[in-house]
Tab-separated table of C-alpha atoms in Angstrom:
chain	number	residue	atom	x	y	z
A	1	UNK	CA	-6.382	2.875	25.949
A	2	UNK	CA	-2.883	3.424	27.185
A	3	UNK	CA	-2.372	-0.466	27.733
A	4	UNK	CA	-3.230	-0.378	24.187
A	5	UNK	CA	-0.446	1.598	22.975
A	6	UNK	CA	1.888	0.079	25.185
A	7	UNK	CA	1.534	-3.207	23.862
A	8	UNK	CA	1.133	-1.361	20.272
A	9	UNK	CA	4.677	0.016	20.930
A	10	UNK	CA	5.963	-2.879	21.984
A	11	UNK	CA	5.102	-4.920	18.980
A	12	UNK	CA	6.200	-2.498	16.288
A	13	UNK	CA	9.734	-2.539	18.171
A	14	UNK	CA	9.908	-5.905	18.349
A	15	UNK	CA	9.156	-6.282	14.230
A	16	UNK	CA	12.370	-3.895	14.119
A	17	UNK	CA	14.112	-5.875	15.933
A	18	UNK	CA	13.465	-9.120	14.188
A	19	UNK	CA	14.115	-7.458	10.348
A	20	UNK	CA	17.459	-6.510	9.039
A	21	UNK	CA	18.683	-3.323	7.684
A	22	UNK	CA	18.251	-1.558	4.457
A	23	UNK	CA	18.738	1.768	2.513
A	24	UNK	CA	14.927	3.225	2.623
A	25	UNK	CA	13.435	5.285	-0.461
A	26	UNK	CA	14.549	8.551	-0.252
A	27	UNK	CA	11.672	9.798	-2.137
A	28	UNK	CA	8.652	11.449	0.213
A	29	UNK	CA	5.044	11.254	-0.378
A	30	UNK	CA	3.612	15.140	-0.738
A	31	UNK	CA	2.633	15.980	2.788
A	32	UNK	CA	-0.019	18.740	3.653
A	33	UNK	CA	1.771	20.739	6.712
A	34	UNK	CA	5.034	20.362	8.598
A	35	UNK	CA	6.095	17.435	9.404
A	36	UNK	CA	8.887	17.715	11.494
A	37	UNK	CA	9.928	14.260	13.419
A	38	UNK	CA	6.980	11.924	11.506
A	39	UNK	CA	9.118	8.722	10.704
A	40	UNK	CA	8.359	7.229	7.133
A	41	UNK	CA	9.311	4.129	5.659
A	42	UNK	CA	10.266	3.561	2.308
A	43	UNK	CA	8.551	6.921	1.379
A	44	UNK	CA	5.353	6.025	3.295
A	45	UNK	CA	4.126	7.140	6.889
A	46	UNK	CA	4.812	4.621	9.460
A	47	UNK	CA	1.254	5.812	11.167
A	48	UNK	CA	-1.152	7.490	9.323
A	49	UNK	CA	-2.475	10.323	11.556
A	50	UNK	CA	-6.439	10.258	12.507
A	51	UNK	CA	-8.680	10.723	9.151
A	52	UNK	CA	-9.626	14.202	8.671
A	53	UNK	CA	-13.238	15.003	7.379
A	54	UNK	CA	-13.282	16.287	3.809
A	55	UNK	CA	-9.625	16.425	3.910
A	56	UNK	CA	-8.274	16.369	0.265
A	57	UNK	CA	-4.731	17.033	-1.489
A	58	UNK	CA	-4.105	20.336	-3.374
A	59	UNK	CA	-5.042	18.760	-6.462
A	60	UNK	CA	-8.967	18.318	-4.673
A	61	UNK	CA	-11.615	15.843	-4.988
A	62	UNK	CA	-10.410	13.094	-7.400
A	63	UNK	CA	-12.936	12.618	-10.351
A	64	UNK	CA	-14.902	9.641	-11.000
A	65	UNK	CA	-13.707	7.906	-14.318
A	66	UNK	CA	-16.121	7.895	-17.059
A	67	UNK	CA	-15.976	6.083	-20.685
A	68	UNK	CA	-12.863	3.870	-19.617
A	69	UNK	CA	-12.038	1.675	-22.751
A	70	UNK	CA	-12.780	-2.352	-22.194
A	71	UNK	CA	-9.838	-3.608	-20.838
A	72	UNK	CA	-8.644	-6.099	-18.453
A	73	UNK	CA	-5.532	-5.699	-16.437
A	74	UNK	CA	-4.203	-8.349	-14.192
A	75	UNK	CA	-0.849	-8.586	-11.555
A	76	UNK	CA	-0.031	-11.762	-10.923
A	77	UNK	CA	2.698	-11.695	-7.376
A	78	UNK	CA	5.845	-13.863	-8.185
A	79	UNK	CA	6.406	-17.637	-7.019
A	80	UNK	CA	7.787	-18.489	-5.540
A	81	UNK	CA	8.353	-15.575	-2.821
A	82	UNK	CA	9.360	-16.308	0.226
A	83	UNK	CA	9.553	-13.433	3.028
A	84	UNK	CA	11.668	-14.185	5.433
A	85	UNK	CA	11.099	-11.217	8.375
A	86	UNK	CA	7.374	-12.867	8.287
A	87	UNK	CA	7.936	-16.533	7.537
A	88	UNK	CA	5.421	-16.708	4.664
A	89	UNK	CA	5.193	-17.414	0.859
A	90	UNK	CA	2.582	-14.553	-0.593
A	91	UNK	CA	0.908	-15.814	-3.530
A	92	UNK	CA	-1.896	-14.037	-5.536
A	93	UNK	CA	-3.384	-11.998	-8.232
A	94	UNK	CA	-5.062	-8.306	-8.192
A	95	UNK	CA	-7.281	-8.247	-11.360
A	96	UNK	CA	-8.977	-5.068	-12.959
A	97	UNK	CA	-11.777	-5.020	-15.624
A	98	UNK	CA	-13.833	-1.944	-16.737
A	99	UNK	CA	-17.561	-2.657	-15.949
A	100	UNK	CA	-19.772	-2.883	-18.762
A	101	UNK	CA	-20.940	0.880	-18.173
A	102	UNK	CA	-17.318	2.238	-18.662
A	103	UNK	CA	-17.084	3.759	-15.545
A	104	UNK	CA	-14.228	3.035	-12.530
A	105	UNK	CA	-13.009	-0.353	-12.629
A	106	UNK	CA	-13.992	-3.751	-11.566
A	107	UNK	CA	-11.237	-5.395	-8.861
A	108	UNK	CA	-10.931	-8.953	-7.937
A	109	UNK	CA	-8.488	-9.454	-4.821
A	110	UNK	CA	-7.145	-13.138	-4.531
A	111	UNK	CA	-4.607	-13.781	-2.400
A	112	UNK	CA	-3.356	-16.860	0.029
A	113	UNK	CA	-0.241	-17.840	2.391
A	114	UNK	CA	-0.579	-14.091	3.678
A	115	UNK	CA	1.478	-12.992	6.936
A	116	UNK	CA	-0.428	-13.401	10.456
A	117	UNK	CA	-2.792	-10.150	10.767
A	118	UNK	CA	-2.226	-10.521	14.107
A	119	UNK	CA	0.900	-10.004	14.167
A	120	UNK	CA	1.731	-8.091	11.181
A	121	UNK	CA	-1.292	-6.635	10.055
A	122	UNK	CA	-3.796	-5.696	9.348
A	123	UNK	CA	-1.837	-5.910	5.880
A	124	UNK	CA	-2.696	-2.903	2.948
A	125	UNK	CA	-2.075	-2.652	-0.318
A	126	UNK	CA	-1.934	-0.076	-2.841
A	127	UNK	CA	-1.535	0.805	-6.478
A	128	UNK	CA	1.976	2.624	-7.036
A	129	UNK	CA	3.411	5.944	-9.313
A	130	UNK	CA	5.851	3.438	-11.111
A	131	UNK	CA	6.333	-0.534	-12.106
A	132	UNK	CA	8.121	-3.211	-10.449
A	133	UNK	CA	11.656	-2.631	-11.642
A	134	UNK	CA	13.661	-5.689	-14.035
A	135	UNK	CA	15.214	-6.551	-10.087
A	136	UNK	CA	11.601	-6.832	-8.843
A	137	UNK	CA	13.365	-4.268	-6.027
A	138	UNK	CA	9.595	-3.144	-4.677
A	139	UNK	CA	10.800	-0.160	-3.011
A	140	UNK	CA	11.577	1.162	-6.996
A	141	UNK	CA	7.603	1.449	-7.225
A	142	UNK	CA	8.312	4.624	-5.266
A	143	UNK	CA	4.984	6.170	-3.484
A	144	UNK	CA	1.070	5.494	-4.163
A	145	UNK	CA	-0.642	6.974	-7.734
A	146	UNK	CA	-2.152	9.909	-6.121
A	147	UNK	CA	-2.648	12.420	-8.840
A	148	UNK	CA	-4.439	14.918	-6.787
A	149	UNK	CA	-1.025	15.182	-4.741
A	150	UNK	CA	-2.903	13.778	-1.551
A	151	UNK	CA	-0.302	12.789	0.076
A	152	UNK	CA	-0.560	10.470	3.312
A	153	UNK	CA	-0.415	12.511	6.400
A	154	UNK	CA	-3.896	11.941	7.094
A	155	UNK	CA	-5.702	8.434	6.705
A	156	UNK	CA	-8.065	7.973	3.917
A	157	UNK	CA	-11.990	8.587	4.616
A	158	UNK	CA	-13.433	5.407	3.204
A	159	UNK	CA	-16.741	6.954	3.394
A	160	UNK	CA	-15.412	9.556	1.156
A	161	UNK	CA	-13.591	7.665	-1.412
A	162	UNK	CA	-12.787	10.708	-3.747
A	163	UNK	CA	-10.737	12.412	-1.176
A	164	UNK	CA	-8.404	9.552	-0.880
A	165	UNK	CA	-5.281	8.492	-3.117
A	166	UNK	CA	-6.390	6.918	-5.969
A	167	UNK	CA	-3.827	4.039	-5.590
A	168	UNK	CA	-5.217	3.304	-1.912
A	169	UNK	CA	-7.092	0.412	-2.350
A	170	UNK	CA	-7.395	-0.698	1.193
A	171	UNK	CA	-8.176	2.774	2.639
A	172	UNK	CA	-10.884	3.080	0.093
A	173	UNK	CA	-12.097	-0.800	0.163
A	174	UNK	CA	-10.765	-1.821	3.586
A	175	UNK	CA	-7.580	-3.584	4.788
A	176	UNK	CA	-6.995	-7.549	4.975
A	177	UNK	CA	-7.334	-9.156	7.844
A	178	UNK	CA	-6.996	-12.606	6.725
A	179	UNK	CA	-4.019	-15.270	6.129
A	180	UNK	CA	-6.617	-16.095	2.878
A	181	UNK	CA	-8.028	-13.132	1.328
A	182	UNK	CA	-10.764	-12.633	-1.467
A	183	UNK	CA	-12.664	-9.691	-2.195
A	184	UNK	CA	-14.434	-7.865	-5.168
A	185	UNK	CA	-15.706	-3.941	-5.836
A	186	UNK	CA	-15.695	-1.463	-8.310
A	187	UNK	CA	-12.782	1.421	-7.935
A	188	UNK	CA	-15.122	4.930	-9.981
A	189	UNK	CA	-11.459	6.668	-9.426
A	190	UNK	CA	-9.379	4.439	-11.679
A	191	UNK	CA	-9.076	4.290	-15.435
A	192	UNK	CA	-7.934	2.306	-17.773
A	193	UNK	CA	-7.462	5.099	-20.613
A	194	UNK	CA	-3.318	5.305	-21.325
A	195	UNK	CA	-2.525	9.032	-20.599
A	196	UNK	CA	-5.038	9.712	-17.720
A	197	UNK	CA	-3.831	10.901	-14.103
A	198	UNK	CA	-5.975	7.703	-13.167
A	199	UNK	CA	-4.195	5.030	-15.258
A	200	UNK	CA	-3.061	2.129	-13.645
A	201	UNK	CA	-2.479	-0.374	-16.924
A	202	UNK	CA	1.487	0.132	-16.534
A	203	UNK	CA	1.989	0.724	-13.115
A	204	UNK	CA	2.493	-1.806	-9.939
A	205	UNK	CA	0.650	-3.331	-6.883
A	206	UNK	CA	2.350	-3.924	-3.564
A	207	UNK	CA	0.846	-5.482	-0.325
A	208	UNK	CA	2.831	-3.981	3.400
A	209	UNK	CA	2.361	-4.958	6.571
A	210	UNK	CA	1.369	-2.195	9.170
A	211	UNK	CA	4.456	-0.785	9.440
A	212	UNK	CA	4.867	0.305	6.226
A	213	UNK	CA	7.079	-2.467	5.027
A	214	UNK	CA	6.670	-3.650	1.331
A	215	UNK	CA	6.166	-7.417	1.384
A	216	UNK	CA	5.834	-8.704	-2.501
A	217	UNK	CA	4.635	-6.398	-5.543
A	218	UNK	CA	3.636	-6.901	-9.255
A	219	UNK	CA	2.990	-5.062	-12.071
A	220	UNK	CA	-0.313	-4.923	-14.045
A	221	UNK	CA	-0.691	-6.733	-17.545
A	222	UNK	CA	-3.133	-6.309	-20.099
A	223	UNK	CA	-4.429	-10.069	-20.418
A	224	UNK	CA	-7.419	-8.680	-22.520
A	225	UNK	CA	-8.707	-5.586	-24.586
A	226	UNK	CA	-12.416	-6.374	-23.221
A	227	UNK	CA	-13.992	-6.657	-19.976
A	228	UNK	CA	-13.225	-10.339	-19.957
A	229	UNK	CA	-10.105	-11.680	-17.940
A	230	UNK	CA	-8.857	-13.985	-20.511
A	231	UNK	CA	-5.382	-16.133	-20.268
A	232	UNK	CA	-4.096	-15.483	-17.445
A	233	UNK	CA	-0.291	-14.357	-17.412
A	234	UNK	CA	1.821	-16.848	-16.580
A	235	UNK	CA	3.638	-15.733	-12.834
A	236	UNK	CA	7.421	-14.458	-13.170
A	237	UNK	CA	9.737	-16.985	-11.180
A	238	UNK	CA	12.809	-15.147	-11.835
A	239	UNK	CA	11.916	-11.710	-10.571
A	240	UNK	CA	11.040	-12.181	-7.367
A	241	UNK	CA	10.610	-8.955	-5.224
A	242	UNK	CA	13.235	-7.704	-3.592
A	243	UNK	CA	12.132	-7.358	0.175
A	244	UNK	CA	12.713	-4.273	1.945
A	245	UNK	CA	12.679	-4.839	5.749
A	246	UNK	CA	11.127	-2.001	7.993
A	247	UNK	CA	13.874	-0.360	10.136
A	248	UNK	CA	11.829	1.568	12.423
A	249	UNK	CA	12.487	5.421	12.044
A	250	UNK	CA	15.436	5.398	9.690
A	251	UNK	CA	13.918	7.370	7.459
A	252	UNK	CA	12.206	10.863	8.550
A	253	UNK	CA	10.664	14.128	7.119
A	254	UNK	CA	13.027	16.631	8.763
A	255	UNK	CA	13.185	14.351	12.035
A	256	UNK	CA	15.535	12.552	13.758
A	257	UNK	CA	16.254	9.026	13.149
A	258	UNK	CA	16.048	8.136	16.819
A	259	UNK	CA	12.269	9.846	17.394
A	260	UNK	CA	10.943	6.534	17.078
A	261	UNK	CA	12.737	4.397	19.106
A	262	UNK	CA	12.879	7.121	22.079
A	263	UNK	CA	9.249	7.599	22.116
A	264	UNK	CA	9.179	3.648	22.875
A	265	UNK	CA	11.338	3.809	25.436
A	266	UNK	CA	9.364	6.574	26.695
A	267	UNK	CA	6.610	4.302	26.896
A	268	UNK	CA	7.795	1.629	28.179
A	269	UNK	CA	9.128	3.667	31.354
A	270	UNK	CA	6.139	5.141	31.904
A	271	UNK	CA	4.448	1.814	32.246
A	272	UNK	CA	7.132	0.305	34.022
């Protein structure tokens, strides 16, 4: 176990160490207790503490989504988008479609040229509380749709999906693990009715790597107004995603920048 964390730390310093600086979102996901000293990222915990059973926001349970409207919604990541910390072109397409019973949504994940899970990963992705901005800046989708005010001290419980953020796909659905990815479910927490808590139709989708940092991200369309997906949307060459390198600690709730890196070095000496 501890050789585990050693190497563990060791990576996630040496992913610092290869990415430049940049100004981190100020902006601070809810979080549930103190949090004195957690390092974030871009408004997002660098390490989700261990799940907690039937932990949920103050907002509670989120409610399954019944009579959505037909639609279908599709984000389409720009190309090309080359990220340079991880040496890979992203290229993809999350696409949403209400089942024929109205209720949730349908997803279709297809992405490809993905960043080594190995060394990166294992990748998530989420829906995010705002679109990609005209820059394509992805930090300016600002934190995960979570209207039950979740937050993300605590890791989602996949096996109880209602507790979690309704943006986080890959706690509820799983993580990718794959240079290639392609996977399909049904979301009951999402809706495509403009004005609900749950509505994704205008906001974004961003993939990080395990650290937190936001690789590529693209806003939803409507390509359809039925459960079909339609013509596709054609991808946005000249709003590529501005990439927002991790910078280790940087940015903490009420902590010190340097809590990260000293609890490395800590570490390190006591393995050494």
């Amino acid at each position: 176990m501890y050789s585990t964390l050693f190497i563990s730390a060791l990576s996630g310093l040496a992913l610092v160490n290869a990415q430049s600086e940049a100004t981190p979102n100020p902006t601070i996901p809810a979080m549930p207790t103190s949090t004195v000293g957690i390092p974030t990222i871009e408004g997002a915990l660098v390490y989700d503490g261990p799940p907690v059973i039937g932990y949920t926001g103050p907002g509670g349970n989120a409610t399954i989504q019944n009579g959505n409207p037909a639609a279908t919604f599709q984000a389409v990541f720009p190309t090309p988008e080359f990220d340079a910390a991880t040496g890979t072109t992203i290229s993809g397409s999350v696409t949403a479609m209400t089942p024929a019973n109205g209720t949730g949504v349908m997803l279709t994940v297809s992405l490809a040229n993905l960043p080594d899970p190995a060394m990166y990963g294992p990748l998530v992705y989420h829906i995010h509380e705002l679109p990609v901005p005209s820059d394509g800046n992805c930090t300016g989708t600002m934190a995960h749709l979570d209207p039950t005010q979740r937050g993300e001290l605590h890791a989602c419980e996949a096996m109880a999906p209602q507790t979690c953020q309704a943006g986080d796909l890959a706690g509820k659905h799983g993580n990718i693990t794959a240079t290639t990815w392609n996977v399909s479910y049904t979301d009951l927490y999402l809706s495509t009715t403009p004005g609900s808590p749950y509505y994704f139709g205008d906001l974004s989708v961003v993939i990080h790597s395990s650290n937190a940092t936001r690789l590529t991200c693209a806003n939803f369309t409507m390509v359809s107004a039925s459960n079909t997906t339609g013509p596709a949307p054609s991808s946005t060459a000249t709003m590529m995603p501005t990439i927002t390198p991790f910078q280790g600690a940087a940015s903490t709730v009420l902590g010190s920048a340097s809590l990260f890196g000293g609890m490395v070095v800590a570490i390190a000496a006591f393995f050494l």
